[in-house]
Amino acid sequence: RGEERRVGSYVEIMSSLSHEKAKIEVRRKKASATATSSPAVPTVKPHPRPSDRLNPKTINAFGNPLSEKSAFATAYAKREIPCRLVHGSVSHKLQWEQPPKTISFDPVLIILAEGLRETKHPYTFVAKEGFKELLEVEDAAEKAIPLVPKVIPKLKAALAHSDAEVFERGLHGLVQLSAVVGPAVNDHLKHLLTSLSKGLMDKNLKQLITDALQRLELHGGKDCLVIIKSKIPTYCSVYN
């Protein structure tokens, strides 16, 4: 009888363990099925604050000024550009540390052209206004013509930028340079016309680019027209 009781107990234990294993397996399968069928929880992005739209992109006033990535920002921090932004109640202006006519265009004009593709304040204003004002000095043509091969690649980079405001600054810079150096731009114009041709497909830029091409033609003459037509056959001469 004792042997029978031990056998019975063993059978009961094994039966209980088998039953418990079966329940655990059922729970495991249910958990697996639930995890598979549950949709992924989407990542909720924070809503932009109203101030994000009102405040322009600016440099970090408390950061290390020499840690900026761009060459222009580094040059500005090192005061290699002899001017500073003066904030006004209505508009901003540049204050030159010396009369612009006494400034060496090499390398300042080249650095300012580099800055035309900046996207943060005050670099955007300093580069745009500085480039314009330097080209307005009395003997600008004499100083700028030898630097055209160095300035054009900087303008090309701005014209190829994805930011529309950077593109516009590059376009204005090209027209300003052309007005000063005239046909000296012609030999380099073909490197810029690809970006202008693409920009013509944007209805917001089409008229701006057309006006710029006409001014380039006026400054560059008949040779300039031939170059423009070779890359943009649909262009109509300003004289038509």
Coordinates of N, CA and C in Angstrom, one line a residue:
R1 N 0.8 -1.2 0.0 CA 0.0 0.0 0.0 C 0.9 1.3 0.0
G2 N 1.9 1.2 0.8 CA 2.8 2.4 0.8 C 3.4 2.7 -0.6
E3 N 3.7 1.6 -1.3 CA 4.3 1.7 -2.6 C 3.2 2.4 -3.5
E4 N 2.0 1.9 -3.4 CA 0.9 2.5 -4.2 C 0.7 4.0 -4.0
R5 N 0.8 4.4 -2.7 CA 0.6 5.8 -2.4 C 1.8 6.6 -3.0
R6 N 3.0 6.1 -2.9 CA 4.1 6.8 -3.5 C 4.0 7.0 -5.0
V7 N 3.5 5.9 -5.7 CA 3.3 6.0 -7.1 C 2.2 7.0 -7.4
G8 N 1.1 6.9 -6.6 CA 0.0 7.9 -6.9 C 0.4 9.3 -6.7
S9 N 1.2 9.6 -5.7 CA 1.7 10.9 -5.4 C 2.6 11.4 -6.6
Y10 N 3.5 10.5 -7.1 CA 4.4 10.9 -8.2 C 3.6 11.2 -9.4
V11 N 2.5 10.4 -9.7 CA 1.6 10.7 -10.9 C 0.9 12.0 -10.7
E12 N 0.5 12.3 -9.5 CA -0.2 13.6 -9.3 C 0.7 14.8 -9.5
I13 N 2.0 14.6 -9.0 CA 2.9 15.7 -9.1 C 3.2 16.0 -10.6
M14 N 3.5 14.9 -11.3 CA 3.8 15.0 -12.8 C 2.7 15.6 -13.5
S15 N 1.4 15.2 -13.1 CA 0.3 15.7 -13.8 C 0.1 17.2 -13.5
S16 N 0.4 17.6 -12.3 CA 0.3 19.0 -11.9 C 1.3 19.9 -12.6
L17 N 2.6 19.3 -12.8 CA 3.6 20.0 -13.5 C 3.3 20.2 -15.0
S18 N 2.8 19.1 -15.5 CA 2.4 19.2 -16.9 C 1.3 20.2 -17.2
H19 N 0.3 20.3 -16.3 CA -0.8 21.2 -16.4 C -0.3 22.7 -16.3
E20 N 0.7 22.8 -15.3 CA 1.3 24.2 -15.1 C 2.0 24.6 -16.3
K21 N 2.8 23.7 -16.9 CA 3.6 24.0 -18.1 C 2.6 24.4 -19.3
A22 N 1.5 23.7 -19.4 CA 0.5 24.0 -20.4 C 0.0 25.4 -20.3
K23 N -0.3 25.8 -19.0 CA -0.9 27.2 -18.8 C 0.2 28.3 -19.1
I24 N 1.4 28.0 -18.7 CA 2.5 28.9 -19.0 C 2.6 29.1 -20.5
E25 N 2.6 28.0 -21.2 CA 2.7 28.1 -22.7 C 1.6 28.9 -23.3
V26 N 0.4 28.7 -22.8 CA -0.8 29.4 -23.3 C -0.6 30.9 -23.1
R27 N -0.2 31.3 -21.9 CA 0.1 32.7 -21.6 C 1.1 33.3 -22.4
R28 N 2.2 32.5 -22.7 CA 3.3 33.0 -23.5 C 2.8 33.3 -25.0
K29 N 2.0 32.4 -25.5 CA 1.5 32.5 -26.9 C 0.6 33.7 -27.0
K30 N -0.2 34.0 -25.9 CA -1.2 35.1 -25.9 C -0.3 36.4 -25.9
A31 N 0.7 36.4 -25.1 CA 1.5 37.6 -25.0 C 2.2 37.9 -26.3
S32 N 2.7 36.9 -26.9 CA 3.4 37.0 -28.2 C 2.4 37.5 -29.3
A33 N 1.2 37.0 -29.3 CA 0.2 37.4 -30.3 C -0.2 38.9 -30.1
T34 N -0.3 39.3 -28.8 CA -0.7 40.7 -28.5 C 0.4 41.6 -28.9
A35 N 1.7 41.3 -28.7 CA 2.8 42.1 -29.1 C 2.9 42.3 -30.6
T36 N 2.6 41.2 -31.3 CA 2.6 41.3 -32.8 C 1.5 42.1 -33.4
S37 N 0.3 42.0 -32.8 CA -0.8 42.7 -33.4 C -1.0 44.1 -32.9
S38 N -0.3 44.5 -31.8 CA -0.4 45.9 -31.3 C 0.3 46.8 -32.3
P39 N -0.4 47.9 -32.7 CA 0.2 48.8 -33.6 C 1.3 49.6 -32.8
A40 N 2.3 50.0 -33.6 CA 3.4 50.8 -33.0 C 3.0 52.1 -32.6
V41 N 3.4 52.5 -31.4 CA 3.0 53.8 -30.9 C 3.8 54.9 -31.6
P42 N 3.1 55.8 -32.3 CA 3.8 56.8 -33.1 C 4.5 57.8 -32.2
T43 N 5.7 58.3 -32.7 CA 6.4 59.3 -31.9 C 5.8 60.6 -32.1
V44 N 5.5 61.2 -31.0 CA 4.8 62.5 -31.0 C 5.8 63.6 -30.9
K45 N 5.9 64.4 -32.0 CA 6.8 65.5 -32.1 C 6.2 66.8 -31.4
P46 N 7.0 67.5 -30.6 CA 6.5 68.7 -29.9 C 6.1 69.7 -30.9
H47 N 5.0 70.4 -30.6 CA 4.5 71.5 -31.5 C 5.5 72.7 -31.4
P48 N 5.7 73.3 -32.6 CA 6.6 74.5 -32.5 C 6.0 75.6 -31.7
R49 N 6.9 76.3 -31.0 CA 6.4 77.4 -30.2 C 6.2 78.6 -31.1
P50 N 5.2 79.5 -30.8 CA 5.0 80.7 -31.6 C 6.3 81.5 -31.7
S51 N 7.2 81.5 -30.6 CA 8.4 82.3 -30.7 C 9.4 81.8 -31.7
D52 N 9.2 80.5 -32.1 CA 10.1 79.9 -33.1 C 10.0 80.6 -34.4
R53 N 8.7 81.0 -34.7 CA 8.5 81.7 -36.0 C 8.8 83.2 -35.9
L54 N 8.8 83.7 -34.7 CA 9.1 85.2 -34.6 C 10.6 85.5 -34.5
N55 N 11.3 84.6 -33.9 CA 12.7 84.9 -33.6 C 13.6 84.4 -34.8
P56 N 14.4 85.2 -35.4 CA 15.3 84.7 -36.5 C 16.4 83.8 -35.9
K57 N 17.0 83.1 -36.8 CA 18.1 82.2 -36.5 C 19.3 83.1 -36.2
T58 N 19.8 83.0 -35.0 CA 21.0 83.8 -34.6 C 22.1 82.9 -34.0
I59 N 23.3 83.5 -33.9 CA 24.4 82.8 -33.3 C 24.2 82.7 -31.8
N60 N 24.8 81.8 -31.2 CA 24.8 81.6 -29.8 C 25.7 82.7 -29.1
A61 N 25.2 83.6 -28.5 CA 26.0 84.7 -27.9 C 26.9 84.3 -26.8
F62 N 26.6 83.1 -26.2 CA 27.4 82.6 -25.1 C 28.4 81.5 -25.5
G63 N 28.4 81.2 -26.8 CA 29.2 80.1 -27.3 C 30.6 80.6 -27.6
N64 N 31.5 79.7 -27.9 CA 32.9 80.1 -28.2 C 32.8 80.6 -29.7
P65 N 33.1 81.9 -29.9 CA 33.0 82.5 -31.3 C 33.9 81.8 -32.3
L66 N 35.0 81.2 -31.8 CA 36.0 80.6 -32.7 C 35.6 79.1 -33.1
S67 N 34.5 78.6 -32.4 CA 34.2 77.2 -32.7 C 33.2 77.1 -33.8
E68 N 32.8 78.3 -34.5 CA 31.9 78.3 -35.6 C 32.5 77.5 -36.7
K69 N 31.7 76.8 -37.5 CA 32.2 76.0 -38.6 C 32.6 76.7 -39.8
S70 N 31.9 77.8 -40.1 CA 32.2 78.5 -41.4 C 33.4 79.4 -41.3
A71 N 34.0 79.5 -42.5 CA 35.2 80.4 -42.6 C 34.8 81.8 -42.3
F72 N 33.7 82.2 -42.8 CA 33.2 83.6 -42.6 C 33.0 83.9 -41.1
A73 N 32.3 83.0 -40.4 CA 32.1 83.2 -38.9 C 33.4 83.3 -38.2
T74 N 34.4 82.5 -38.5 CA 35.7 82.6 -37.9 C 36.4 83.9 -38.2
A75 N 36.3 84.3 -39.4 CA 37.0 85.6 -39.8 C 36.3 86.8 -39.1
Y76 N 35.0 86.7 -38.9 CA 34.3 87.8 -38.3 C 34.6 87.8 -36.8
A77 N 34.7 86.7 -36.2 CA 35.1 86.6 -34.7 C 36.5 87.1 -34.5
K78 N 37.4 86.8 -35.5 CA 38.8 87.3 -35.3 C 39.0 88.7 -35.8
R79 N 37.9 89.4 -36.2 CA 37.9 90.7 -36.6 C 38.8 90.9 -37.9
E80 N 38.8 89.9 -38.7 CA 39.5 90.0 -40.0 C 38.6 90.8 -41.0
I81 N 37.3 91.0 -40.7 CA 36.5 91.8 -41.5 C 36.4 93.1 -40.8
P82 N 36.9 94.2 -41.3 CA 37.0 95.5 -40.6 C 35.7 96.3 -40.5
C83 N 34.6 95.6 -40.1 CA 33.3 96.3 -39.9 C 32.5 95.6 -38.9
R84 N 31.5 96.3 -38.3 CA 30.7 95.7 -37.3 C 29.2 96.1 -37.6
L85 N 28.3 95.3 -37.2 CA 26.9 95.6 -37.3 C 26.5 96.6 -36.2
V86 N 25.8 97.7 -36.6 CA 25.2 98.6 -35.7 C 23.7 98.5 -35.7
H87 N 23.1 98.1 -34.6 CA 21.7 98.0 -34.5 C 21.0 99.3 -34.4
G88 N 20.0 99.5 -35.2 CA 19.2 100.8 -35.2 C 17.8 100.5 -34.8
S89 N 17.0 101.5 -34.4 CA 15.7 101.3 -34.0 C 14.8 100.9 -35.2
V90 N 15.2 101.4 -36.4 CA 14.4 101.1 -37.6 C 15.1 100.1 -38.5
S91 N 16.4 100.4 -38.7 CA 17.2 99.5 -39.6 C 18.6 99.4 -39.1
H92 N 19.3 98.4 -39.6 CA 20.7 98.2 -39.2 C 21.7 98.8 -40.2
K93 N 22.9 99.0 -39.8 CA 23.9 99.5 -40.8 C 25.3 99.0 -40.3
L94 N 26.2 99.1 -41.2 CA 27.6 98.7 -40.9 C 28.4 99.9 -40.5
Q95 N 29.3 99.6 -39.5 CA 30.3 100.6 -39.1 C 31.6 100.1 -39.5
W96 N 32.3 100.8 -40.4 CA 33.6 100.3 -40.8 C 34.7 100.9 -39.9
E97 N 35.7 100.1 -39.6 CA 36.8 100.5 -38.7 C 37.8 101.5 -39.4
Q98 N 37.7 101.5 -40.8 CA 38.5 102.4 -41.6 C 37.7 102.7 -42.8
P99 N 37.9 103.8 -43.5 CA 37.1 104.1 -44.7 C 37.2 102.9 -45.7
P100 N 36.1 102.5 -46.3 CA 36.1 101.3 -47.2 C 37.1 101.5 -48.4
K101 N 37.3 102.7 -48.8 CA 38.2 102.9 -50.0 C 39.7 102.6 -49.6
T102 N 40.0 102.5 -48.3 CA 41.3 102.2 -47.9 C 41.5 100.7 -47.6
I103 N 40.4 99.9 -47.7 CA 40.5 98.5 -47.4 C 41.0 97.7 -48.5
S104 N 41.9 96.7 -48.2 CA 42.4 95.8 -49.3 C 41.3 94.8 -49.7
F105 N 40.9 94.8 -51.0 CA 39.9 93.9 -51.4 C 40.3 92.4 -51.3
D106 N 41.6 92.2 -51.3 CA 42.1 90.8 -51.1 C 42.7 90.7 -49.7
P107 N 42.1 90.1 -48.8 CA 41.0 89.1 -49.0 C 39.6 89.5 -48.6
V108 N 39.4 90.7 -48.2 CA 38.1 91.1 -47.6 C 36.9 90.9 -48.5
L109 N 37.0 91.3 -49.8 CA 35.9 91.0 -50.7 C 35.6 89.6 -50.9
I110 N 36.7 88.7 -50.9 CA 36.5 87.3 -51.1 C 35.8 86.7 -49.8
I111 N 36.2 87.2 -48.6 CA 35.6 86.7 -47.4 C 34.1 87.1 -47.4
L112 N 33.8 88.3 -47.8 CA 32.4 88.8 -47.8 C 31.6 88.0 -48.8
A113 N 32.2 87.6 -49.9 CA 31.5 86.8 -50.9 C 31.2 85.4 -50.3
E114 N 32.1 84.9 -49.5 CA 32.0 83.6 -48.8 C 30.8 83.7 -47.9
G115 N 30.6 84.8 -47.2 CA 29.6 85.0 -46.2 C 28.2 85.1 -46.8
L116 N 28.1 85.3 -48.1 CA 26.7 85.4 -48.7 C 25.9 84.1 -48.5
R117 N 26.5 83.0 -48.2 CA 25.7 81.8 -48.0 C 25.5 81.5 -46.6
E118 N 25.8 82.4 -45.7 CA 25.5 82.3 -44.3 C 23.9 82.3 -44.1
T119 N 23.5 81.7 -43.0 CA 22.0 81.7 -42.8 C 21.6 82.3 -41.4
K120 N 22.6 82.7 -40.6 CA 22.3 83.3 -39.3 C 22.8 84.7 -39.2
H121 N 22.0 85.4 -38.3 CA 22.3 86.8 -38.0 C 23.4 86.8 -37.0
P122 N 24.3 87.8 -37.0 CA 24.4 88.9 -37.9 C 25.2 88.7 -39.2
Y123 N 25.7 87.4 -39.4 CA 26.5 87.2 -40.6 C 25.8 87.5 -41.9
T124 N 24.5 87.2 -42.0 CA 23.8 87.4 -43.3 C 23.8 88.9 -43.6
F125 N 23.6 89.8 -42.7 CA 23.5 91.2 -43.0 C 24.9 91.7 -43.2
V126 N 25.9 91.3 -42.4 CA 27.3 91.8 -42.6 C 27.8 91.5 -44.0
A127 N 27.6 90.2 -44.4 CA 28.1 89.8 -45.7 C 27.5 90.5 -46.8
K128 N 26.1 90.6 -46.8 CA 25.4 91.2 -47.9 C 25.7 92.7 -48.0
E129 N 25.6 93.4 -46.9 CA 25.9 94.8 -46.9 C 27.3 95.2 -47.1
G130 N 28.2 94.4 -46.5 CA 29.6 94.6 -46.7 C 30.1 94.4 -48.1
F131 N 29.6 93.4 -48.8 CA 30.0 93.1 -50.2 C 29.5 94.3 -51.1
K132 N 28.3 94.7 -50.8 CA 27.7 95.8 -51.6 C 28.5 97.1 -51.4
E133 N 28.7 97.5 -50.2 CA 29.4 98.7 -49.9 C 30.9 98.8 -50.4
L134 N 31.5 97.6 -50.3 CA 32.9 97.6 -50.8 C 33.0 97.8 -52.3
L135 N 32.0 97.3 -53.0 CA 32.0 97.4 -54.4 C 31.5 98.8 -54.9
E136 N 31.1 99.6 -53.9 CA 30.7 101.0 -54.2 C 31.8 102.0 -54.1
V137 N 32.9 101.6 -53.7 CA 34.0 102.6 -53.5 C 34.5 103.1 -54.9
E138 N 35.2 104.2 -54.9 CA 35.5 104.8 -56.2 C 36.3 104.0 -57.2
D139 N 37.3 103.3 -56.7 CA 38.2 102.5 -57.5 C 37.9 101.0 -57.4
A140 N 36.7 100.7 -57.2 CA 36.3 99.3 -57.0 C 36.7 98.4 -58.2
A141 N 36.5 98.9 -59.4 CA 36.7 98.0 -60.6 C 38.2 97.6 -60.6
E142 N 39.1 98.6 -60.4 CA 40.5 98.3 -60.5 C 40.9 97.2 -59.5
K143 N 40.3 97.3 -58.3 CA 40.6 96.3 -57.2 C 39.9 95.0 -57.4
A144 N 38.7 95.0 -58.0 CA 37.9 93.8 -58.0 C 38.2 92.9 -59.2
I145 N 38.5 93.5 -60.3 CA 38.7 92.7 -61.6 C 39.8 91.5 -61.4
P146 N 40.9 91.8 -60.7 CA 41.9 90.7 -60.5 C 41.3 89.6 -59.6
L147 N 40.3 89.9 -58.8 CA 39.8 88.9 -57.8 C 38.6 88.1 -58.4
V148 N 38.1 88.4 -59.6 CA 36.9 87.8 -60.1 C 37.0 86.2 -60.1
P149 N 38.2 85.7 -60.5 CA 38.3 84.2 -60.4 C 38.2 83.6 -59.0
K150 N 38.4 84.4 -58.0 CA 38.3 83.9 -56.6 C 36.9 84.2 -56.0
V151 N 36.3 85.2 -56.5 CA 35.0 85.6 -56.0 C 33.9 84.7 -56.6
I152 N 34.0 84.4 -57.9 CA 33.0 83.6 -58.6 C 32.6 82.3 -57.9
P153 N 33.6 81.5 -57.5 CA 33.3 80.2 -56.8 C 32.5 80.4 -55.5
K154 N 32.7 81.5 -54.9 CA 31.9 81.8 -53.7 C 30.4 82.2 -54.0
L155 N 30.3 82.9 -55.1 CA 28.9 83.2 -55.6 C 28.2 81.9 -56.1
K156 N 29.0 81.1 -56.8 CA 28.4 79.8 -57.3 C 27.9 79.0 -56.1
A157 N 28.6 78.9 -55.0 CA 28.2 78.2 -53.8 C 26.8 78.8 -53.3
A158 N 26.7 80.1 -53.3 CA 25.5 80.7 -52.8 C 24.3 80.4 -53.7
L159 N 24.6 80.4 -55.0 CA 23.5 80.2 -56.0 C 23.1 78.7 -56.0
A160 N 23.9 77.8 -55.5 CA 23.6 76.4 -55.5 C 23.0 76.0 -54.1
H161 N 22.8 77.0 -53.2 CA 22.3 76.7 -51.9 C 20.8 76.4 -51.9
S162 N 20.3 75.5 -51.0 CA 18.9 75.2 -51.0 C 18.0 76.2 -50.4
D163 N 18.6 77.1 -49.6 CA 17.9 78.2 -49.0 C 17.7 79.3 -50.0
A164 N 16.4 79.7 -50.2 CA 16.0 80.7 -51.2 C 16.6 82.1 -50.9
E165 N 16.7 82.4 -49.6 CA 17.3 83.7 -49.3 C 18.8 83.8 -49.6
V166 N 19.5 82.6 -49.4 CA 20.9 82.6 -49.7 C 21.1 82.7 -51.3
F167 N 20.2 82.0 -52.0 CA 20.2 82.1 -53.5 C 20.1 83.6 -53.9
E168 N 19.1 84.3 -53.3 CA 18.9 85.6 -53.7 C 20.1 86.5 -53.4
R169 N 20.7 86.3 -52.2 CA 21.9 87.1 -51.9 C 23.0 86.8 -52.9
G170 N 23.2 85.6 -53.3 CA 24.2 85.3 -54.3 C 23.9 85.9 -55.6
L171 N 22.6 85.9 -56.0 CA 22.2 86.5 -57.3 C 22.4 88.1 -57.3
H172 N 22.1 88.7 -56.2 CA 22.3 90.1 -56.1 C 23.8 90.4 -56.1
G173 N 24.6 89.6 -55.4 CA 26.0 89.8 -55.4 C 26.6 89.7 -56.8
L174 N 26.1 88.7 -57.6 CA 26.6 88.5 -58.9 C 26.3 89.8 -59.8
V175 N 25.1 90.3 -59.7 CA 24.7 91.5 -60.4 C 25.6 92.7 -60.0
Q176 N 25.8 92.8 -58.7 CA 26.6 93.9 -58.2 C 28.1 93.8 -58.7
L177 N 28.6 92.6 -58.7 CA 30.0 92.4 -59.2 C 30.0 92.7 -60.7
S178 N 29.0 92.3 -61.4 CA 29.0 92.5 -62.9 C 28.9 94.0 -63.2
A179 N 28.2 94.7 -62.4 CA 28.0 96.2 -62.6 C 29.4 96.9 -62.5
V180 N 30.3 96.3 -61.7 CA 31.5 97.0 -61.4 C 32.6 96.5 -62.4
V181 N 32.7 95.2 -62.7 CA 33.8 94.7 -63.5 C 33.4 94.4 -64.9
G182 N 32.1 94.5 -65.2 CA 31.6 94.4 -66.6 C 31.9 93.1 -67.3
P183 N 32.5 93.1 -68.5 CA 32.7 91.8 -69.2 C 33.7 90.9 -68.5
A184 N 34.4 91.3 -67.4 CA 35.3 90.4 -66.7 C 34.6 89.2 -66.2
V185 N 33.3 89.3 -66.0 CA 32.5 88.1 -65.5 C 32.2 87.1 -66.6
N186 N 32.2 87.5 -67.8 CA 31.8 86.7 -68.9 C 32.5 85.3 -69.0
D187 N 33.8 85.3 -68.8 CA 34.5 84.0 -68.9 C 34.1 83.0 -67.8
H188 N 33.5 83.5 -66.7 CA 33.1 82.7 -65.6 C 31.6 82.4 -65.5
L189 N 30.9 83.1 -66.4 CA 29.4 83.0 -66.3 C 28.8 81.6 -66.5
K190 N 29.5 80.9 -67.4 CA 28.9 79.6 -67.7 C 28.9 78.6 -66.5
H191 N 29.7 78.9 -65.5 CA 29.8 78.1 -64.3 C 28.6 78.4 -63.4
L192 N 27.9 79.5 -63.6 CA 26.8 79.9 -62.7 C 25.4 79.7 -63.4
L193 N 25.4 79.6 -64.7 CA 24.1 79.5 -65.4 C 23.3 78.3 -65.1
T194 N 23.9 77.2 -64.7 CA 23.1 76.0 -64.4 C 22.2 76.2 -63.2
S195 N 22.7 76.9 -62.2 CA 21.9 77.2 -61.0 C 20.8 78.2 -61.4
L196 N 21.1 79.2 -62.3 CA 20.1 80.1 -62.7 C 19.0 79.5 -63.5
S197 N 19.4 78.5 -64.4 CA 18.5 77.8 -65.2 C 17.5 77.0 -64.4
K198 N 18.0 76.4 -63.3 CA 17.1 75.6 -62.4 C 16.2 76.5 -61.7
G199 N 16.7 77.7 -61.3 CA 15.9 78.7 -60.5 C 14.7 79.2 -61.3
L200 N 14.9 79.3 -62.7 CA 13.8 79.8 -63.5 C 12.6 78.9 -63.5
M201 N 12.7 77.7 -63.0 CA 11.6 76.8 -62.9 C 10.7 77.1 -61.7
D202 N 11.3 77.9 -60.8 CA 10.5 78.3 -59.6 C 9.8 79.6 -59.9
K203 N 8.5 79.6 -59.8 CA 7.7 80.8 -60.2 C 8.0 82.0 -59.3
N204 N 8.5 81.7 -58.1 CA 8.8 82.8 -57.1 C 10.1 83.4 -57.4
L205 N 11.0 82.8 -58.2 CA 12.3 83.3 -58.5 C 12.4 83.7 -60.0
K206 N 11.5 83.3 -60.8 CA 11.6 83.5 -62.3 C 11.9 84.9 -62.7
Q207 N 11.1 85.8 -62.2 CA 11.2 87.2 -62.6 C 12.5 87.8 -62.0
L208 N 12.8 87.4 -60.8 CA 14.1 87.9 -60.2 C 15.3 87.5 -61.1
I209 N 15.3 86.3 -61.5 CA 16.4 85.8 -62.3 C 16.4 86.4 -63.7
T210 N 15.3 86.5 -64.3 CA 15.2 87.2 -65.6 C 15.7 88.6 -65.5
D211 N 15.4 89.3 -64.5 CA 15.9 90.7 -64.4 C 17.4 90.7 -64.2
A212 N 17.9 89.7 -63.4 CA 19.3 89.6 -63.2 C 20.1 89.3 -64.5
L213 N 19.5 88.4 -65.3 CA 20.2 88.0 -66.6 C 20.2 89.2 -67.5
Q214 N 19.2 90.0 -67.5 CA 19.2 91.2 -68.4 C 20.2 92.2 -67.9
R215 N 20.4 92.4 -66.6 CA 21.4 93.3 -66.2 C 22.8 92.7 -66.4
L216 N 23.0 91.4 -66.4 CA 24.3 90.8 -66.7 C 24.6 91.1 -68.2
E217 N 23.6 91.0 -69.0 CA 23.7 91.2 -70.5 C 24.1 92.7 -70.7
L218 N 23.5 93.6 -70.0 CA 23.8 95.0 -70.1 C 25.2 95.3 -69.8
H219 N 25.7 94.7 -68.7 CA 27.1 94.9 -68.2 C 28.1 94.1 -69.0
G220 N 27.7 93.0 -69.5 CA 28.7 92.1 -70.2 C 28.7 92.2 -71.7
G221 N 27.7 92.8 -72.3 CA 27.7 93.1 -73.8 C 27.2 91.8 -74.6
K222 N 27.5 91.9 -75.9 CA 27.0 90.9 -76.8 C 27.6 89.5 -76.5
D223 N 28.9 89.4 -76.0 CA 29.5 88.1 -75.7 C 28.7 87.5 -74.5
C224 N 28.2 88.3 -73.6 CA 27.5 87.8 -72.5 C 26.2 87.2 -73.0
L225 N 25.5 87.8 -73.9 CA 24.3 87.3 -74.5 C 24.5 85.9 -75.1
V226 N 25.5 85.7 -75.8 CA 25.8 84.4 -76.5 C 26.0 83.3 -75.4
I227 N 26.7 83.7 -74.3 CA 26.9 82.7 -73.2 C 25.6 82.3 -72.6
I228 N 24.8 83.4 -72.3 CA 23.5 83.1 -71.6 C 22.6 82.2 -72.5
K229 N 22.5 82.5 -73.8 CA 21.7 81.7 -74.7 C 22.2 80.3 -74.9
S230 N 23.5 80.1 -74.7 CA 24.0 78.7 -74.8 C 23.6 77.8 -73.7
K231 N 23.3 78.4 -72.6 CA 22.8 77.6 -71.4 C 21.3 77.8 -71.2
I232 N 20.7 78.9 -71.6 CA 19.3 79.2 -71.4 C 18.7 79.6 -72.7
P233 N 18.4 78.7 -73.6 CA 18.0 79.1 -75.0 C 16.7 79.9 -75.0
T234 N 15.9 79.8 -73.9 CA 14.6 80.6 -73.9 C 14.8 82.0 -73.5
Y235 N 16.0 82.4 -73.1 CA 16.2 83.8 -72.6 C 16.0 84.7 -73.8
C236 N 15.3 85.8 -73.5 CA 15.1 86.9 -74.5 C 16.0 88.1 -74.2
S237 N 16.7 88.5 -75.2 CA 17.7 89.6 -74.9 C 16.9 90.9 -74.5
V238 N 17.6 91.7 -73.6 CA 17.1 92.9 -73.1 C 16.8 93.9 -74.3
Y239 N 17.5 93.7 -75.4 CA 17.4 94.6 -76.5 C 16.2 94.2 -77.5
N240 N 15.6 93.1 -77.2 CA 14.5 92.6 -78.1 C 13.2 93.4 -77.8

